[in-house]
PDB file of C-alpha atoms in Angstrom:
ATOM      1  CA  UNK A   1       0.072  -0.210  -0.052  1.00 40.00           C
ATOM      2  CA  UNK A   2       1.027   3.405  -1.133  1.00 46.00           C
ATOM      3  CA  UNK A   3       2.635   5.810   2.218  1.00 37.00           C
ATOM      4  CA  UNK A   4       0.037   8.335   1.659  1.00 38.00           C
ATOM      5  CA  UNK A   5      -2.763   5.531   1.565  1.00 36.00           C
ATOM      6  CA  UNK A   6      -1.571   4.757   5.159  1.00 31.00           C
ATOM      7  CA  UNK A   7      -1.010   7.787   6.500  1.00 33.00           C
ATOM      8  CA  UNK A   8      -4.370   9.047   4.922  1.00 36.00           C
ATOM      9  CA  UNK A   9      -6.321   6.152   6.617  1.00 34.00           C
ATOM     10  CA  UNK A  10      -5.498   6.870  10.081  1.00 31.00           C
ATOM     11  CA  UNK A  11      -7.246  10.396   9.672  1.00 33.00           C
ATOM     12  CA  UNK A  12     -10.192   9.483   7.493  1.00 33.00           C
ATOM     13  CA  UNK A  13     -10.601   6.653  10.303  1.00 34.00           C
ATOM     14  CA  UNK A  14     -10.156   8.492  13.182  1.00 34.00           C
ATOM     15  CA  UNK A  15     -12.774  11.226  12.602  1.00 33.00           C
ATOM     16  CA  UNK A  16     -15.998  10.898  10.374  1.00 31.00           C
ATOM     17  CA  UNK A  17     -17.262  14.171  11.950  1.00 33.00           C
ATOM     18  CA  UNK A  18     -14.360  16.512  10.503  1.00 35.00           C
ATOM     19  CA  UNK A  19     -15.576  19.378   8.782  1.00 36.00           C
ATOM     20  CA  UNK A  20     -16.816  18.170   5.315  1.00 41.00           C
ATOM     21  CA  UNK A  21     -16.148  19.483   1.707  1.00 44.00           C
ATOM     22  CA  UNK A  22     -17.987  22.630   0.920  1.00 45.00           C
ATOM     23  CA  UNK A  23     -19.277  24.431   4.086  1.00 45.00           C
ATOM     24  CA  UNK A  24     -22.035  22.047   4.917  1.00 68.00           C
ATOM     25  CA  UNK A  25     -20.784  22.377   8.445  1.00 77.00           C
ATOM     26  CA  UNK A  26     -22.523  25.823   8.890  1.00 74.00           C
ATOM     27  CA  UNK A  27     -25.796  24.275   7.591  1.00 74.00           C
ATOM     28  CA  UNK A  28     -25.597  21.542  10.543  1.00 77.00           C
ATOM     29  CA  UNK A  29     -24.497  23.931  13.042  1.00 82.00           C
ATOM     30  CA  UNK A  30     -27.746  26.273  12.272  1.00 83.00           C
ATOM     31  CA  UNK A  31     -30.113  22.689  12.950  1.00 86.00           C
ATOM     32  CA  UNK A  32     -27.683  21.608  16.118  1.00 88.00           C
ATOM     33  CA  UNK A  33     -28.991  24.831  17.773  1.00 87.00           C
ATOM     34  CA  UNK A  34     -32.398  23.938  17.252  1.00 91.00           C
ATOM     35  CA  UNK A  35     -31.869  20.703  18.853  1.00 93.00           C
ATOM     36  CA  UNK A  36     -30.628  22.787  21.614  1.00 92.00           C
ATOM     37  CA  UNK A  37     -33.590  25.076  22.203  1.00 92.00           C
ATOM     38  CA  UNK A  38     -35.697  21.851  22.010  1.00 95.00           C
ATOM     39  CA  UNK A  39     -33.798  20.324  24.420  1.00 94.00           C
ATOM     40  CA  UNK A  40     -34.250  23.084  26.963  1.00 93.00           C
ATOM     41  CA  UNK A  41     -38.079  23.893  25.728  1.00 94.00           C
ATOM     42  CA  UNK A  42     -38.979  19.467  26.493  1.00 94.00           C
ATOM     43  CA  UNK A  43     -37.235  20.292  29.987  1.00 94.00           C
ATOM     44  CA  UNK A  44     -40.001  23.252  30.795  1.00 93.00           C
ATOM     45  CA  UNK A  45     -42.713  21.497  29.577  1.00 94.00           C
ATOM     46  CA  UNK A  46     -41.826  18.615  31.995  1.00 93.00           C
ATOM     47  CA  UNK A  47     -41.339  20.667  35.036  1.00 90.00           C
ATOM     48  CA  UNK A  48     -44.424  23.176  34.081  1.00 91.00           C
ATOM     49  CA  UNK A  49     -43.239  26.217  35.820  1.00 86.00           C
ATOM     50  CA  UNK A  50     -40.538  29.187  35.695  1.00 86.00           C
ATOM     51  CA  UNK A  51     -39.688  30.790  32.495  1.00 88.00           C
ATOM     52  CA  UNK A  52     -37.857  29.120  29.375  1.00 90.00           C
ATOM     53  CA  UNK A  53     -36.984  32.707  27.414  1.00 88.00           C
ATOM     54  CA  UNK A  54     -34.764  33.282  31.328  1.00 86.00           C
ATOM     55  CA  UNK A  55     -32.576  30.778  30.317  1.00 80.00           C
ATOM     56  CA  UNK A  56     -29.113  32.385  29.054  1.00 71.00           C
ATOM     57  CA  UNK A  57     -29.128  30.566  25.641  1.00 74.00           C
ATOM     58  CA  UNK A  58     -32.130  33.191  24.598  1.00 78.00           C
ATOM     59  CA  UNK A  59     -30.356  36.125  25.503  1.00 65.00           C
ATOM     60  CA  UNK A  60     -27.545  37.884  24.272  1.00 66.00           C
ATOM     61  CA  UNK A  61     -25.091  35.637  25.714  1.00 65.00           C
ATOM     62  CA  UNK A  62     -26.657  32.650  23.136  1.00 64.00           C
ATOM     63  CA  UNK A  63     -25.858  31.890  20.279  1.00 66.00           C
ATOM     64  CA  UNK A  64     -26.838  34.008  17.577  1.00 74.00           C
ATOM     65  CA  UNK A  65     -29.644  32.445  15.293  1.00 71.00           C
ATOM     66  CA  UNK A  66     -29.161  35.242  12.593  1.00 75.00           C
ATOM     67  CA  UNK A  67     -25.711  34.762  12.385  1.00 77.00           C
ATOM     68  CA  UNK A  68     -26.066  31.070  12.013  1.00 76.00           C
ATOM     69  CA  UNK A  69     -28.724  31.465   9.296  1.00 75.00           C
ATOM     70  CA  UNK A  70     -26.616  33.693   7.248  1.00 76.00           C
ATOM     71  CA  UNK A  71     -23.636  31.159   7.488  1.00 75.00           C
ATOM     72  CA  UNK A  72     -25.813  28.734   6.422  1.00 75.00           C
ATOM     73  CA  UNK A  73     -27.303  30.277   3.534  1.00 74.00           C
ATOM     74  CA  UNK A  74     -24.311  31.496   2.498  1.00 74.00           C
ATOM     75  CA  UNK A  75     -22.866  27.940   2.275  1.00 73.00           C
ATOM     76  CA  UNK A  76     -25.801  27.335   0.070  1.00 72.00           C
ATOM     77  CA  UNK A  77     -24.933  29.985  -2.000  1.00 68.00           C
ATOM     78  CA  UNK A  78     -21.415  28.965  -2.658  1.00 67.00           C
ATOM     79  CA  UNK A  79     -22.403  25.421  -3.446  1.00 65.00           C
ATOM     80  CA  UNK A  80     -25.224  25.226  -5.593  1.00 64.00           C
ATOM     81  CA  UNK A  81     -26.253  28.695  -6.784  1.00 60.00           C
ATOM     82  CA  UNK A  82     -23.718  31.128  -8.820  1.00 48.00           C
ATOM     83  CA  UNK A  83     -26.375  33.960  -8.329  1.00 52.00           C
ATOM     84  CA  UNK A  84     -26.566  36.294  -5.225  1.00 46.00           C
ATOM     85  CA  UNK A  85     -29.185  34.950  -2.373  1.00 58.00           C
ATOM     86  CA  UNK A  86     -32.863  35.629  -3.424  1.00 68.00           C
ATOM     87  CA  UNK A  87     -34.129  39.217  -1.968  1.00 74.00           C
ATOM     88  CA  UNK A  88     -36.891  37.455   0.141  1.00 80.00           C
ATOM     89  CA  UNK A  89     -34.222  35.798   1.800  1.00 81.00           C
ATOM     90  CA  UNK A  90     -32.412  38.545   2.724  1.00 82.00           C
ATOM     91  CA  UNK A  91     -35.881  39.641   3.745  1.00 88.00           C
ATOM     92  CA  UNK A  92     -36.314  36.344   6.090  1.00 88.00           C
ATOM     93  CA  UNK A  93     -32.954  37.296   7.656  1.00 87.00           C
ATOM     94  CA  UNK A  94     -34.259  41.073   8.483  1.00 89.00           C
ATOM     95  CA  UNK A  95     -37.506  39.744  10.441  1.00 93.00           C
ATOM     96  CA  UNK A  96     -35.477  36.789  11.932  1.00 90.00           C
ATOM     97  CA  UNK A  97     -33.025  39.511  13.460  1.00 90.00           C
ATOM     98  CA  UNK A  98     -35.950  41.609  14.505  1.00 92.00           C
ATOM     99  CA  UNK A  99     -37.412  38.822  16.310  1.00 93.00           C
ATOM    100  CA  UNK A 100     -34.270  37.873  17.966  1.00 90.00           C
ATOM    101  CA  UNK A 101     -33.615  41.008  19.420  1.00 91.00           C
ATOM    102  CA  UNK A 102     -37.052  41.076  20.613  1.00 92.00           C
ATOM    103  CA  UNK A 103     -36.074  37.356  22.249  1.00 90.00           C
ATOM    104  CA  UNK A 104     -33.121  38.876  23.892  1.00 89.00           C
ATOM    105  CA  UNK A 105     -35.177  41.754  25.184  1.00 90.00           C
ATOM    106  CA  UNK A 106     -37.553  39.887  26.694  1.00 91.00           C
ATOM    107  CA  UNK A 107     -35.072  37.036  28.348  1.00 89.00           C
ATOM    108  CA  UNK A 108     -33.172  40.013  30.103  1.00 86.00           C
ATOM    109  CA  UNK A 109     -36.660  41.021  31.660  1.00 86.00           C
ATOM    110  CA  UNK A 110     -37.231  37.664  33.316  1.00 86.00           C
ATOM    111  CA  UNK A 111     -33.820  37.598  34.154  1.00 82.00           C
ATOM    112  CA  UNK A 112     -34.468  40.041  36.225  1.00 81.00           C
ATOM    113  CA  UNK A 113     -37.602  38.845  37.833  1.00 79.00           C
ATOM    114  CA  UNK A 114     -40.361  41.217  35.381  1.00 82.00           C
ATOM    115  CA  UNK A 115     -41.016  39.653  32.351  1.00 85.00           C
ATOM    116  CA  UNK A 116     -42.538  41.796  30.059  1.00 90.00           C
ATOM    117  CA  UNK A 117     -45.289  40.307  29.280  1.00 90.00           C
ATOM    118  CA  UNK A 118     -46.719  42.884  26.713  1.00 91.00           C
ATOM    119  CA  UNK A 119     -43.481  41.744  24.231  1.00 93.00           C
ATOM    120  CA  UNK A 120     -44.255  38.199  24.740  1.00 92.00           C
ATOM    121  CA  UNK A 121     -47.014  38.408  22.870  1.00 92.00           C
ATOM    122  CA  UNK A 122     -45.716  40.299  20.380  1.00 94.00           C
ATOM    123  CA  UNK A 123     -42.899  37.973  20.073  1.00 95.00           C
ATOM    124  CA  UNK A 124     -45.696  34.898  19.100  1.00 93.00           C
ATOM    125  CA  UNK A 125     -46.722  37.479  16.080  1.00 95.00           C
ATOM    126  CA  UNK A 126     -43.149  37.804  15.204  1.00 95.00           C
ATOM    127  CA  UNK A 127     -42.446  34.651  15.187  1.00 95.00           C
ATOM    128  CA  UNK A 128     -45.665  33.381  12.651  1.00 94.00           C
ATOM    129  CA  UNK A 129     -44.334  35.611  10.588  1.00 95.00           C
ATOM    130  CA  UNK A 130     -40.933  34.403   9.946  1.00 94.00           C
ATOM    131  CA  UNK A 131     -42.240  30.800  10.045  1.00 94.00           C
ATOM    132  CA  UNK A 132     -44.730  31.817   7.346  1.00 94.00           C
ATOM    133  CA  UNK A 133     -42.075  33.889   5.583  1.00 92.00           C
ATOM    134  CA  UNK A 134     -42.765  33.761   1.521  1.00 90.00           C
ATOM    135  CA  UNK A 135     -38.619  32.506   1.380  1.00 87.00           C
ATOM    136  CA  UNK A 136     -40.255  29.101   3.304  1.00 88.00           C
ATOM    137  CA  UNK A 137     -42.906  29.016   0.729  1.00 87.00           C
ATOM    138  CA  UNK A 138     -42.882  26.502  -2.158  1.00 85.00           C
ATOM    139  CA  UNK A 139     -44.763  28.854  -4.056  1.00 87.00           C
ATOM    140  CA  UNK A 140     -42.660  31.766  -3.855  1.00 86.00           C
ATOM    141  CA  UNK A 141     -39.457  30.186  -3.605  1.00 83.00           C
ATOM    142  CA  UNK A 142     -38.672  27.013  -5.924  1.00 83.00           C
ATOM    143  CA  UNK A 143     -35.761  26.427  -3.564  1.00 84.00           C
ATOM    144  CA  UNK A 144     -37.276  26.761  -0.435  1.00 88.00           C
ATOM    145  CA  UNK A 145     -36.110  23.073   0.720  1.00 89.00           C
ATOM    146  CA  UNK A 146     -32.410  24.723   0.864  1.00 87.00           C
ATOM    147  CA  UNK A 147     -33.642  26.473   3.930  1.00 87.00           C
ATOM    148  CA  UNK A 148     -34.117  23.486   5.775  1.00 91.00           C
ATOM    149  CA  UNK A 149     -31.667  24.039   8.505  1.00 90.00           C
ATOM    150  CA  UNK A 150     -32.573  27.794   9.296  1.00 89.00           C
ATOM    151  CA  UNK A 151     -36.204  26.517   9.299  1.00 93.00           C
ATOM    152  CA  UNK A 152     -35.517  23.788  11.631  1.00 94.00           C
ATOM    153  CA  UNK A 153     -33.587  26.282  13.771  1.00 91.00           C
ATOM    154  CA  UNK A 154     -36.976  29.134  13.605  1.00 93.00           C
ATOM    155  CA  UNK A 155     -39.292  26.297  14.145  1.00 96.00           C
ATOM    156  CA  UNK A 156     -37.309  25.600  17.596  1.00 95.00           C
ATOM    157  CA  UNK A 157     -37.182  29.434  18.474  1.00 94.00           C
ATOM    158  CA  UNK A 158     -41.123  29.353  17.430  1.00 96.00           C
ATOM    159  CA  UNK A 159     -41.951  26.105  20.096  1.00 97.00           C
ATOM    160  CA  UNK A 160     -39.706  28.168  22.390  1.00 95.00           C
ATOM    161  CA  UNK A 161     -42.091  31.001  22.420  1.00 96.00           C
ATOM    162  CA  UNK A 162     -45.412  28.912  22.589  1.00 96.00           C
ATOM    163  CA  UNK A 163     -43.753  27.061  25.453  1.00 96.00           C
ATOM    164  CA  UNK A 164     -43.078  30.121  27.374  1.00 94.00           C
ATOM    165  CA  UNK A 165     -46.866  31.066  26.382  1.00 95.00           C
ATOM    166  CA  UNK A 166     -47.573  28.041  28.616  1.00 95.00           C
ATOM    167  CA  UNK A 167     -45.355  28.580  31.157  1.00 93.00           C
ATOM    168  CA  UNK A 168     -47.164  32.054  31.678  1.00 92.00           C
ATOM    169  CA  UNK A 169     -50.362  30.417  31.702  1.00 93.00           C
ATOM    170  CA  UNK A 170     -51.804  32.000  28.180  1.00 94.00           C
ATOM    171  CA  UNK A 171     -52.319  28.414  26.264  1.00 95.00           C
ATOM    172  CA  UNK A 172     -52.095  24.600  27.403  1.00 96.00           C
ATOM    173  CA  UNK A 173     -49.606  22.188  26.913  1.00 96.00           C
ATOM    174  CA  UNK A 174     -51.540  20.802  24.415  1.00 97.00           C
ATOM    175  CA  UNK A 175     -51.416  23.561  22.206  1.00 97.00           C
ATOM    176  CA  UNK A 176     -47.622  23.751  22.210  1.00 97.00           C
ATOM    177  CA  UNK A 177     -47.440  19.984  21.335  1.00 97.00           C
ATOM    178  CA  UNK A 178     -49.809  20.519  18.374  1.00 97.00           C
ATOM    179  CA  UNK A 179     -48.056  23.503  17.059  1.00 97.00           C
ATOM    180  CA  UNK A 180     -44.735  21.281  17.315  1.00 98.00           C
ATOM    181  CA  UNK A 181     -46.232  18.540  15.370  1.00 98.00           C
ATOM    182  CA  UNK A 182     -47.300  20.874  12.574  1.00 97.00           C
ATOM    183  CA  UNK A 183     -43.803  22.146  12.289  1.00 98.00           C
ATOM    184  CA  UNK A 184     -42.343  18.882  12.561  1.00 98.00           C
ATOM    185  CA  UNK A 185     -44.379  17.629   9.417  1.00 97.00           C
ATOM    186  CA  UNK A 186     -43.329  21.474   7.506  1.00 96.00           C
ATOM    187  CA  UNK A 187     -39.886  20.381   8.029  1.00 97.00           C
ATOM    188  CA  UNK A 188     -40.221  16.788   7.253  1.00 98.00           C
ATOM    189  CA  UNK A 189     -41.613  17.424   4.038  1.00 96.00           C
ATOM    190  CA  UNK A 190     -38.185  19.874   2.822  1.00 95.00           C
ATOM    191  CA  UNK A 191     -35.840  17.575   4.474  1.00 97.00           C
ATOM    192  CA  UNK A 192     -37.351  15.041   1.659  1.00 97.00           C
ATOM    193  CA  UNK A 193     -37.204  17.407  -1.115  1.00 95.00           C
ATOM    194  CA  UNK A 194     -33.822  18.324  -0.122  1.00 93.00           C
ATOM    195  CA  UNK A 195     -32.702  14.676  -0.247  1.00 95.00           C
ATOM    196  CA  UNK A 196     -33.966  14.364  -3.463  1.00 96.00           C
ATOM    197  CA  UNK A 197     -31.940  16.839  -4.800  1.00 91.00           C
ATOM    198  CA  UNK A 198     -28.485  16.762  -2.809  1.00 92.00           C
ATOM    199  CA  UNK A 199     -28.753  12.562  -3.322  1.00 95.00           C
ATOM    200  CA  UNK A 200     -27.240   9.919  -4.717  1.00 96.00           C
ATOM    201  CA  UNK A 201     -23.881  10.774  -4.715  1.00 96.00           C
ATOM    202  CA  UNK A 202     -22.002   9.834  -8.002  1.00 96.00           C
ATOM    203  CA  UNK A 203     -18.575   8.137  -8.694  1.00 96.00           C
ATOM    204  CA  UNK A 204     -16.940   9.413 -11.551  1.00 94.00           C
ATOM    205  CA  UNK A 205     -13.274   7.520 -12.594  1.00 93.00           C
ATOM    206  CA  UNK A 206     -10.928   8.613 -15.237  1.00 90.00           C
ATOM    207  CA  UNK A 207      -9.526   5.997 -17.527  1.00 85.00           C
ATOM    208  CA  UNK A 208      -5.562   6.107 -17.672  1.00 80.00           C
ATOM    209  CA  UNK A 209      -3.749   7.705 -20.430  1.00 76.00           C
ATOM    210  CA  UNK A 210      -2.969   4.499 -22.831  1.00 75.00           C
ATOM    211  CA  UNK A 211       0.359   6.481 -23.387  1.00 73.00           C
ATOM    212  CA  UNK A 212       1.478   6.924 -19.970  1.00 71.00           C
ATOM    213  CA  UNK A 213       4.191   4.373 -18.369  1.00 73.00           C
ATOM    214  CA  UNK A 214       2.182   4.065 -15.067  1.00 75.00           C
ATOM    215  CA  UNK A 215      -1.459   3.269 -14.698  1.00 83.00           C
ATOM    216  CA  UNK A 216      -3.492   5.581 -12.661  1.00 91.00           C
ATOM    217  CA  UNK A 217      -7.585   6.092 -12.393  1.00 90.00           C
ATOM    218  CA  UNK A 218      -7.908   9.367 -11.329  1.00 93.00           C
ATOM    219  CA  UNK A 219     -11.544   9.002  -9.396  1.00 95.00           C
ATOM    220  CA  UNK A 220     -13.943  11.481  -7.489  1.00 96.00           C
ATOM    221  CA  UNK A 221     -17.061  11.559  -5.417  1.00 96.00           C
ATOM    222  CA  UNK A 222     -19.577  13.993  -6.601  1.00 95.00           C
ATOM    223  CA  UNK A 223     -22.923  15.642  -5.588  1.00 92.00           C
ATOM    224  CA  UNK A 224     -25.719  15.834  -8.015  1.00 92.00           C
ATOM    225  CA  UNK A 225     -24.474  19.552  -8.336  1.00 87.00           C
ATOM    226  CA  UNK A 226     -20.978  18.654  -9.174  1.00 89.00           C
ATOM    227  CA  UNK A 227     -19.032  19.319  -6.511  1.00 89.00           C
ATOM    228  CA  UNK A 228     -16.324  16.999  -5.489  1.00 92.00           C
ATOM    229  CA  UNK A 229     -16.991  15.446  -2.138  1.00 93.00           C
ATOM    230  CA  UNK A 230     -13.129  13.590  -2.155  1.00 95.00           C
ATOM    231  CA  UNK A 231     -11.126  12.481  -4.898  1.00 95.00           C
ATOM    232  CA  UNK A 232      -8.299   9.721  -5.047  1.00 94.00           C
ATOM    233  CA  UNK A 233      -6.251   7.948  -7.967  1.00 93.00           C
ATOM    234  CA  UNK A 234      -5.984   4.681  -8.012  1.00 92.00           C
ATOM    235  CA  UNK A 235      -3.082   3.010  -9.063  1.00 91.00           C
ATOM    236  CA  UNK A 236      -3.809  -0.792  -9.827  1.00 87.00           C
ATOM    237  CA  UNK A 237       0.103  -2.036  -8.994  1.00 87.00           C
ATOM    238  CA  UNK A 238      -0.687  -0.943  -5.703  1.00 88.00           C
ATOM    239  CA  UNK A 239      -2.524  -3.674  -3.478  1.00 86.00           C
ATOM    240  CA  UNK A 240      -5.202  -1.979  -1.467  1.00 92.00           C
ATOM    241  CA  UNK A 241      -6.038   0.762  -3.353  1.00 91.00           C
ATOM    242  CA  UNK A 242      -9.301   0.120  -4.878  1.00 93.00           C
ATOM    243  CA  UNK A 243      -9.841  -1.487  -1.293  1.00 94.00           C
ATOM    244  CA  UNK A 244      -8.865   2.242   0.288  1.00 95.00           C
ATOM    245  CA  UNK A 245     -10.855   3.837  -2.496  1.00 96.00           C
ATOM    246  CA  UNK A 246     -13.913   2.286  -1.627  1.00 96.00           C
ATOM    247  CA  UNK A 247     -13.433   2.475   2.353  1.00 97.00           C
ATOM    248  CA  UNK A 248     -13.258   6.563   1.407  1.00 96.00           C
ATOM    249  CA  UNK A 249     -16.344   7.049  -0.254  1.00 96.00           C
ATOM    250  CA  UNK A 250     -18.068   5.419   2.592  1.00 97.00           C
ATOM    251  CA  UNK A 251     -16.579   7.593   4.834  1.00 96.00           C
ATOM    252  CA  UNK A 252     -17.188  10.241   3.099  1.00 95.00           C
ATOM    253  CA  UNK A 253     -20.536   9.729   2.249  1.00 95.00           C
ATOM    254  CA  UNK A 254     -21.473   8.909   5.727  1.00 95.00           C
ATOM    255  CA  UNK A 255     -19.671  12.557   6.670  1.00 93.00           C
ATOM    256  CA  UNK A 256     -22.247  13.963   3.790  1.00 93.00           C
ATOM    257  CA  UNK A 257     -25.455  12.693   5.472  1.00 94.00           C
ATOM    258  CA  UNK A 258     -24.153  13.257   8.888  1.00 92.00           C
ATOM    259  CA  UNK A 259     -24.026  17.110   7.999  1.00 89.00           C
ATOM    260  CA  UNK A 260     -26.646  17.609   5.780  1.00 90.00           C
ATOM    261  CA  UNK A 261     -29.658  15.913   7.036  1.00 95.00           C
ATOM    262  CA  UNK A 262     -28.861  14.281  10.273  1.00 95.00           C
ATOM    263  CA  UNK A 263     -29.396  17.551  12.729  1.00 93.00           C
ATOM    264  CA  UNK A 264     -32.524  18.021  10.683  1.00 95.00           C
ATOM    265  CA  UNK A 265     -33.957  15.040  11.290  1.00 97.00           C
ATOM    266  CA  UNK A 266     -33.130  15.065  14.993  1.00 97.00           C
ATOM    267  CA  UNK A 267     -35.329  18.180  15.012  1.00 97.00           C
ATOM    268  CA  UNK A 268     -38.066  16.533  13.070  1.00 98.00           C
ATOM    269  CA  UNK A 269     -37.892  13.839  15.720  1.00 98.00           C
ATOM    270  CA  UNK A 270     -37.491  16.089  19.029  1.00 97.00           C
ATOM    271  CA  UNK A 271     -41.001  18.269  17.870  1.00 98.00           C
ATOM    272  CA  UNK A 272     -42.485  14.966  17.342  1.00 97.00           C
ATOM    273  CA  UNK A 273     -42.069  14.140  21.301  1.00 96.00           C
ATOM    274  CA  UNK A 274     -43.329  17.173  22.739  1.00 94.00           C
TER     275      UNK A 274
END
């Protein structure tokens, strides 16, 4: 086996969670933030007391939802689309930013023991505007499914607001659960559509030049958009080269699926468990 094959085997097999090609990690991070929010919401729904938005996760010291969403959309733009992100998506980010700012303010007031209940009502309206934005609607945005990671985060924020309303005595727990189920159904549709355009991965190997002394097959694994996920040069004279390439493909495809789809599926599962 070639020395580079041996060295690469150690690094690849040692960490399947390494940052994947074409910045799909930004998308995974966005969905992951949604998972964390839903974990907190479930804890509060079980306890039935206190304030969910009191948690620092929702205040100014928590993650920046809009920044995560912008990074995710930028990663998608660079990998899939040549044009600038559409106006509808910029508008969505603007509304999401307004919601995030209002949540931070509510969180700060709750932390000091005097939650702004008037603002809580406003949060409900703002969150519904975000989750029903035209950028997330197939009738206005043909590529709406590419925002599945951002939708997963936004849906989790909506559930957090509904949970807070339950904790403050405005709605029943069943209202929160029903909302979560509806959001899970929409997100599931987005995920299935996203999989249909981002899979399957395809292998491509260039035949060796018959005039070259060394026989080499230049192989790559690509997504349906033509982006290279991984590549390798197979030299048949080295025993183990073909097996190494087959293993490399398996590892990289698992990594691809993990960062692009698994986080969204986890959010769907958690929404349905509320």
